[in-house]
């Protein structure tokens, strides 16, 4: 009689994280894999793409992520160099641990690099947050999304539109499963532990009542290369933020790329104001507290578009496109681009009418990771298909 394989007999699921937006997606997955009966064996690999205390350590603490089993220590560099270095360091890990699959999340350079190593070695790739498309190939993440999905053997999606995108690219629909949004699993899990705004300001050495305005306050994040790498785009954006701050005080959590460019272009004076709380990159619980209490969020981040939709807080996205259309169709998000007049007009509208609150999309219910664990366990044990 041939015995059935069981999860403990197969190699671990190598779970890859690299950059900040990966951490909140991986935390609920690791919890669900550990809780699954039987447990799904994992090996947590950190590529080291993000390494600062602000960009990395605080998020690991807040999200109660376990210390990575392996850190590849790759760090910053050009996209080519960073991708190549992750690949070079990841290959020996795959050789040593003989994983049953490599599981990647999101769309950062580490996502693509580790998928490529696995695919080249005939190891199955699992992609969480598959099928999102901005249809803007100038965006580095778009290249990472398209290529990772092409290599993936099992694809989990956050919204139904993703399946159409994948099928149009020739990916078989039976590889794809709509499970909901692990990022929202994290949000719901941590919602009650969100840090009070006054405490966040105090920790940054700012007056605790800086954002206590009768009309509320807005949260700002900016870090897309297309918005912050050129003076011609960054300067007008900062000017409009300054104008907005006259109406609503701002909490501006500054990504290191953005801060470096503001300093390089000598633009710091534009954002130095008693009505702008200049903050370093925030921990997860601080950001959650800031967003949950905000009148409005202005951002170019993908994650914040989803988190504001889950919180019902109006979000103005300072981009021409989004790979997360459900946040616009159903959620609280509005695409406003980078035209300063349009941005101001939308801010005024939020002040007048309260803005869009939207509704929470299907399956953004805090249980996406559990659905993935159940499906993955079945899939790992199923006879391999060509
Ligand atoms: C990366 C992701 C982006 C994600 C963002 C969140 C890619 C292509 N981009 O962009 O999708 O939204 O993370 O932050 O993978 N730096 C530090 N400390 C760190 C990490 C980076 O100071 O811990 C600085 C370095 O100067 C570095 C720059 O930030 O050169 C950019 O870092 P990088 O990882 O290349 O890309 P991000 O802009 O963070």
Coordinates of C-alpha atoms and ligand atoms in Angstrom, one line a residue:
X1 CA 0.0 0.0 0.0
X2 CA 1.5 3.4 -1.0
X3 CA 1.5 5.9 1.9
X4 CA 0.1 9.4 1.3
X5 CA 2.7 12.2 1.5
X6 CA 2.0 14.5 4.5
X7 CA 3.1 18.1 5.1
X8 CA 5.8 17.2 7.5
X9 CA 7.5 15.0 4.8
X10 CA 7.8 17.7 2.2
X11 CA 10.3 20.6 2.2
X12 CA 9.4 23.9 3.9
X13 CA 7.5 26.7 2.3
X14 CA 10.2 29.3 1.9
X15 CA 8.4 32.6 2.8
X16 CA 10.2 35.6 1.4
X17 CA 10.1 39.2 2.7
X18 CA 12.3 42.1 1.5
X19 CA 10.8 45.5 1.9
X20 CA 8.4 47.3 4.2
X21 CA 5.1 46.5 2.4
X22 CA 5.9 42.8 2.5
X23 CA 5.9 42.6 6.3
X24 CA 2.2 43.2 7.0
X25 CA 1.3 40.7 4.3
X26 CA 3.5 37.9 5.6
X27 CA 2.6 38.3 9.3
X28 CA -0.9 36.8 9.0
X29 CA 0.3 34.1 6.6
X30 CA 2.9 32.9 9.1
X31 CA 0.3 32.8 11.9
X32 CA -2.1 30.9 9.7
X33 CA 0.5 28.4 8.5
X34 CA 1.6 27.7 12.2
X35 CA -2.1 27.3 13.3
X36 CA -3.1 25.0 10.4
X37 CA -3.7 21.4 11.3
X38 CA -1.3 19.9 10.5
X39 CA 1.2 22.8 10.7
X40 CA 2.6 24.0 7.4
X41 CA 6.4 24.0 7.7
X42 CA 8.0 27.4 6.9
X43 CA 11.4 29.0 6.6
X44 CA 11.3 32.8 6.7
X45 CA 13.9 34.4 4.5
X46 CA 14.5 38.2 4.6
X47 CA 16.4 39.5 1.6
X48 CA 17.5 42.7 3.5
X49 CA 16.2 45.0 0.8
X50 CA 15.0 47.2 3.7
X51 CA 17.2 47.3 6.8
X52 CA 16.7 50.5 8.8
X53 CA 15.2 50.5 12.2
X54 CA 12.4 52.7 10.8
X55 CA 11.8 50.7 7.6
X56 CA 12.3 47.3 9.1
X57 CA 12.9 46.6 12.8
X58 CA 9.9 48.6 14.2
X59 CA 7.5 46.8 11.8
X60 CA 8.8 43.4 12.7
X61 CA 8.2 44.3 16.4
X62 CA 4.7 45.8 15.8
X63 CA 3.6 42.9 13.6
X64 CA 5.1 40.3 16.0
X65 CA 6.9 38.8 13.1
X66 CA 9.4 36.1 14.1
X67 CA 13.1 36.8 13.5
X68 CA 13.9 35.6 10.0
X69 CA 15.6 32.2 9.8
X70 CA 17.9 33.7 7.2
X71 CA 18.8 37.2 6.3
X72 CA 20.5 37.7 2.9
X73 CA 21.6 41.2 3.9
X74 CA 21.4 42.6 0.4
X75 CA 20.6 46.3 1.1
X76 CA 20.1 49.1 -1.4
X77 CA 21.4 49.6 -4.9
X78 CA 20.2 50.1 -8.5
X79 CA 17.2 47.9 -9.4
X80 CA 19.5 45.7 -11.5
X81 CA 22.1 45.3 -8.8
X82 CA 19.6 44.8 -6.0
X83 CA 17.7 42.1 -8.0
X84 CA 20.9 40.4 -9.0
X85 CA 22.3 40.4 -5.5
X86 CA 19.1 38.9 -4.1
X87 CA 19.2 36.2 -6.7
X88 CA 22.9 35.4 -6.0
X89 CA 22.3 35.1 -2.3
X90 CA 19.0 33.3 -2.5
X91 CA 20.1 30.4 -4.8
X92 CA 22.3 28.7 -2.1
X93 CA 19.4 28.9 0.4
X94 CA 17.1 27.1 -2.1
X95 CA 19.8 24.5 -2.7
X96 CA 20.3 23.8 1.0
X97 CA 16.7 23.7 2.2
X98 CA 15.0 22.0 -0.8
X99 CA 11.7 23.8 -0.3
X100 CA 8.3 22.5 -1.4
X101 CA 7.7 25.9 -2.9
X102 CA 8.8 29.5 -2.6
X103 CA 6.1 31.9 -1.5
X104 CA 6.4 35.6 -2.4
X105 CA 4.1 38.6 -1.6
X106 CA 3.5 41.8 -3.4
X107 CA 5.6 43.4 -6.1
X108 CA 9.0 44.6 -4.8
X109 CA 12.3 43.7 -6.3
X110 CA 12.8 40.9 -3.8
X111 CA 9.5 39.3 -5.0
X112 CA 10.7 39.1 -8.5
X113 CA 14.3 38.0 -7.7
X114 CA 13.3 35.1 -5.5
X115 CA 10.6 33.9 -7.9
X116 CA 13.1 33.9 -10.7
X117 CA 15.6 31.8 -8.7
X118 CA 12.9 29.3 -7.8
X119 CA 11.5 29.1 -11.4
X120 CA 15.0 28.5 -12.8
X121 CA 15.5 25.6 -10.4
X122 CA 12.1 24.0 -11.0
X123 CA 10.8 24.9 -7.6
X124 CA 7.1 25.9 -7.5
X125 CA 6.3 29.6 -6.9
X126 CA 3.3 30.9 -5.0
X127 CA 2.4 34.5 -5.4
X128 CA 0.2 36.4 -2.9
X129 CA -1.5 39.5 -4.2
X130 CA -1.3 38.3 -7.8
X131 CA -2.9 39.9 -10.9
X132 CA -2.9 43.6 -9.9
X133 CA -2.1 45.8 -12.8
X134 CA -1.5 49.5 -13.2
X135 CA -0.8 49.0 -16.9
X136 CA 2.1 51.5 -16.4
X137 CA 5.3 49.8 -17.3
X138 CA 7.3 52.8 -16.2
X139 CA 6.5 51.7 -12.7
X140 CA 9.2 49.2 -11.4
X141 CA 6.6 47.3 -9.5
X142 CA 4.5 46.7 -12.6
X143 CA 7.4 44.8 -14.2
X144 CA 7.8 42.8 -11.0
X145 CA 4.1 41.9 -10.9
X146 CA 3.8 40.8 -14.5
X147 CA 6.9 38.7 -14.4
X148 CA 6.3 37.1 -11.0
X149 CA 2.8 36.1 -12.1
X150 CA 4.1 34.5 -15.3
X151 CA 6.4 32.3 -13.1
X152 CA 3.9 31.5 -10.4
X153 CA 2.3 28.1 -10.2
X154 CA -0.4 29.1 -7.6
X155 CA -1.7 32.6 -7.6
X156 CA -3.9 34.2 -4.8
X157 CA -5.8 37.4 -5.6
X158 CA -7.2 40.2 -3.5
X159 CA -10.0 41.4 -5.9
X160 CA -12.0 39.8 -8.6
X161 CA -10.6 42.0 -11.4
X162 CA -7.2 40.4 -11.0
X163 CA -8.3 37.2 -12.6
X164 CA -9.2 38.9 -15.9
X165 CA -5.8 40.6 -15.9
X166 CA -4.1 37.2 -15.5
X167 CA -6.2 35.3 -18.0
X168 CA -5.4 38.1 -20.6
X169 CA -1.8 37.3 -20.0
X170 CA -2.3 33.6 -20.8
X171 CA -2.3 32.4 -17.2
X172 CA -4.6 29.4 -16.7
X173 CA -7.6 30.4 -14.5
X174 CA -7.4 27.1 -12.5
X175 CA -4.1 28.3 -11.0
X176 CA -5.8 31.4 -9.6
X177 CA -7.8 31.6 -6.4
X178 CA -9.6 34.7 -5.1
X179 CA -9.0 34.7 -1.3
X180 CA -9.2 38.3 -0.1
X181 CA -6.5 40.6 1.2
X182 CA -3.9 39.5 3.7
X183 CA -2.9 43.2 4.3
X184 CA -6.4 43.7 5.7
X185 CA -6.0 40.6 7.9
X186 CA -3.1 42.5 9.5
X187 CA -5.1 45.7 9.8
X188 CA -8.0 44.0 11.5
X189 CA -5.7 42.0 13.8
X190 CA -3.9 45.1 15.0
X191 CA -6.7 47.7 14.8
X192 CA -7.3 47.8 18.6
X193 CA -3.6 48.2 19.3
X194 CA -3.2 51.3 17.1
X195 CA -0.9 53.9 18.7
X196 CA -2.7 57.2 19.9
X197 CA -1.7 60.1 17.7
X198 CA -0.6 62.3 20.6
X199 CA 1.9 59.5 21.6
X200 CA 3.2 59.3 18.1
X201 CA 3.8 63.1 18.0
X202 CA 5.4 63.0 21.5
X203 CA 7.8 60.3 20.4
X204 CA 8.8 62.5 17.4
X205 CA 9.5 65.4 19.8
X206 CA 6.6 67.4 18.4
X207 CA 3.8 69.2 20.3
X208 CA 1.1 66.6 21.1
X209 CA -1.7 69.0 20.0
X210 CA -0.2 69.8 16.6
X211 CA -2.9 67.8 14.7
X212 CA -5.7 68.6 17.1
X213 CA -7.5 70.9 14.7
X214 CA -11.3 71.4 14.7
X215 CA -11.5 70.2 11.1
X216 CA -9.1 67.3 11.7
X217 CA -5.8 66.5 10.0
X218 CA -4.5 64.8 6.9
X219 CA -1.8 62.1 6.6
X220 CA 0.7 62.3 3.8
X221 CA 3.1 59.7 2.4
X222 CA 5.1 60.0 -0.9
X223 CA 7.8 57.8 -2.2
X224 CA 7.2 56.7 -5.8
X225 CA 10.2 57.5 -7.9
X226 CA 7.9 59.1 -10.5
X227 CA 6.8 61.6 -7.8
X228 CA 9.9 62.2 -5.8
X229 CA 13.0 61.7 -7.9
X230 CA 12.7 64.8 -10.1
X231 CA 12.7 68.4 -8.9
X232 CA 10.1 69.3 -11.6
X233 CA 7.5 67.0 -10.0
X234 CA 8.6 67.1 -6.3
X235 CA 8.7 70.8 -5.9
X236 CA 5.0 71.5 -7.1
X237 CA 3.8 68.6 -5.0
X238 CA 5.4 70.0 -1.9
X239 CA 4.0 73.4 -2.6
X240 CA 0.5 72.0 -2.9
X241 CA 1.0 70.1 0.4
X242 CA 2.0 73.4 2.0
X243 CA -1.2 75.0 0.6
X244 CA -3.3 72.1 1.9
X245 CA -1.6 72.5 5.3
X246 CA -3.1 76.0 5.6
X247 CA -6.5 74.2 5.6
X248 CA -5.7 71.1 7.5
X249 CA -2.6 70.3 9.5
X250 CA -0.5 67.5 8.0
X251 CA 1.3 64.4 9.4
X252 CA 4.0 63.8 6.8
X253 CA 5.7 60.4 7.3
X254 CA 8.8 60.8 5.1
X255 CA 10.3 57.8 3.3
X256 CA 14.2 57.9 3.2
X257 CA 14.1 58.2 -0.6
X258 CA 11.8 61.3 -0.3
X259 CA 13.8 62.9 2.5
X260 CA 17.1 62.4 0.5
X261 CA 15.6 64.1 -2.5
X262 CA 14.1 67.0 -0.6
X263 CA 17.5 67.6 0.9
X264 CA 19.3 67.2 -2.4
X265 CA 17.0 69.7 -4.1
X266 CA 17.1 72.1 -1.1
X267 CA 13.3 71.9 -0.6
X268 CA 13.1 71.4 3.1
X269 CA 11.9 75.0 3.7
X270 CA 8.7 74.2 1.8
X271 CA 7.6 71.6 4.3
X272 CA 9.0 73.2 7.5
X273 CA 5.8 74.7 9.0
X274 CA 4.1 74.7 12.4
X275 CA 1.2 73.0 10.6
X276 CA 3.2 70.1 9.2
X277 CA 4.4 67.3 11.5
X278 CA 7.5 66.0 9.8
X279 CA 7.9 62.4 10.9
X280 CA 10.3 59.7 10.1
X281 CA 8.9 56.5 8.5
X282 CA 6.4 55.2 11.0
X283 CA 5.9 51.9 12.7
X284 CA 2.8 49.9 11.8
X285 CA 0.8 50.7 14.9
X286 CA 1.7 54.4 14.7
X287 CA 0.6 54.6 11.0
X288 CA -2.6 52.7 11.8
X289 CA -3.4 55.3 14.6
X290 CA -2.6 58.2 12.3
X291 CA -4.7 56.9 9.4
X292 CA -7.7 55.8 11.5
X293 CA -8.0 59.3 13.1
X294 CA -7.4 61.2 9.9
X295 CA -9.9 63.3 8.0
X296 CA -8.0 62.5 4.8
X297 CA -5.0 60.6 3.5
X298 CA -2.9 61.9 0.6
X299 CA -0.5 59.2 -0.8
X300 CA 1.1 57.4 -3.6
X301 CA 1.4 54.1 -1.7
X302 CA -0.5 51.0 -2.9
X303 CA -0.9 49.7 0.7
X304 CA -2.4 52.9 2.0
X305 CA -5.1 52.9 -0.7
X306 CA -6.3 49.5 0.6
X307 CA -5.9 50.3 4.3
X308 CA -7.9 53.6 4.0
X309 CA -10.6 51.7 2.1
X310 CA -10.8 49.2 4.9
X311 CA -11.0 52.0 7.5
X312 CA -13.5 54.1 5.4
X313 CA -11.2 57.1 5.5
X314 CA -11.1 59.2 2.3
X315 CA -7.9 58.8 0.3
X316 CA -6.6 61.0 -2.5
X317 CA -4.0 59.1 -4.5
X318 CA -1.4 61.3 -6.1
X319 CA -0.9 59.1 -9.1
X320 CA -2.4 58.8 -12.6
X321 CA -3.3 55.1 -12.2
X322 CA -3.8 52.4 -9.7
X323 CA -3.3 48.7 -9.8
X324 CA -6.0 48.4 -7.1
X325 CA -9.2 49.6 -8.9
X326 CA -11.6 48.2 -6.3
X327 CA -10.4 50.9 -3.9
X328 CA -11.9 53.4 -6.3
X329 CA -15.0 51.5 -7.4
X330 CA -16.0 50.4 -4.0
X331 CA -13.7 52.0 -1.4
X332 CA -12.8 55.4 -0.3
X333 CA -10.0 56.1 -2.8
X334 CA -9.9 58.8 -5.6
X335 CA -7.2 59.1 -8.2
X336 CA -6.2 62.8 -8.4
X337 CA -2.9 62.7 -10.2
X338 CA -0.3 65.3 -9.5
X339 CA -2.0 68.4 -10.9
X340 CA -1.9 70.9 -8.1
X341 CA -5.3 72.5 -8.9
X342 CA -7.1 69.2 -9.0
X343 CA -5.6 68.1 -5.7
X344 CA -6.6 71.3 -3.9
X345 CA -10.1 71.0 -5.4
X346 CA -10.5 67.5 -4.0
X347 CA -9.2 68.5 -0.6
X348 CA -11.8 71.3 -0.5
X349 CA -14.5 68.8 -1.4
X350 CA -13.5 66.5 1.4
X351 CA -13.6 69.5 3.8
X352 CA -17.1 70.4 2.6
X353 CA -18.7 67.1 2.3
X354 CA -16.6 64.7 4.4
X355 CA -15.5 62.8 1.2
X356 CA -15.9 59.3 0.1
X357 CA -16.3 56.6 2.8
X358 CA -17.1 53.7 0.4
X359 CA -17.6 50.1 1.6
X360 CA -15.3 47.2 2.4
X361 CA -14.7 44.9 -0.6
X362 CA -15.6 41.3 -0.7
X363 CA -13.5 39.0 1.4
X364 CA -11.5 41.8 3.0
X365 CA -12.7 40.2 6.2
X366 CA -9.5 39.3 8.1
X367 CA -9.5 35.6 7.1
X368 CA -7.6 35.7 3.8
X369 CA -4.5 34.0 5.3
X370 CA -6.6 31.2 6.7
X371 CA -8.1 30.6 3.3
X372 CA -4.6 30.6 1.7
X373 CA -3.3 28.1 4.3
X374 CA -6.2 25.7 3.6
X375 CA -5.8 25.9 -0.1
X376 CA -2.0 25.7 0.0
X377 CA -1.9 22.6 2.2
X378 CA -4.2 20.8 -0.3
X379 CA -2.2 22.0 -3.3
X380 CA 1.1 21.1 -1.8
X381 CA 0.0 17.5 -1.3
X382 CA -1.9 17.1 -4.6
X383 CA -0.1 15.1 -7.3
X384 CA 2.0 17.5 -9.4
X385 CA 0.4 18.7 -12.6
X386 CA 2.2 19.7 -15.7
Ligands
LIG1 C1 10.5 49.7 -2.3 C2 9.6 49.0 -3.3 C3 8.3 49.7 -3.4 C4 7.7 49.9 -2.0 C5 8.7 50.6 -1.1 C6 8.1 50.8 0.3 C7 10.8 48.1 -5.3 C8 11.0 48.2 -6.7 N1 10.2 49.1 -4.6 O1 10.8 51.0 -2.7 O2 7.4 49.0 -4.2 O3 6.5 50.6 -2.1 O4 9.8 49.8 -1.0 O5 9.1 51.5 1.0 O6 11.1 47.1 -4.7 N2 16.6 53.1 2.2 C9 17.0 53.4 3.4 N3 16.7 52.4 4.4 C10 16.2 51.2 4.1 C11 15.8 50.9 2.7 C12 16.0 51.9 1.8 O7 17.5 54.4 3.8 O8 15.9 50.4 5.0 C13 16.8 54.1 1.1 C14 18.1 53.9 0.4 O9 18.6 55.1 0.1 C15 17.6 53.3 -0.9 C16 16.2 54.0 -1.1 O10 15.7 54.1 0.3 O11 18.4 53.5 -2.0 C17 15.2 53.2 -1.9 O12 15.1 51.9 -1.3 P1 14.6 50.6 -2.3 O13 14.5 49.4 -1.5 O14 15.5 50.6 -3.5 O15 13.2 51.1 -2.8 P2 12.0 51.8 -2.1 O16 11.9 53.2 -2.7 O17 12.0 51.7 -0.7

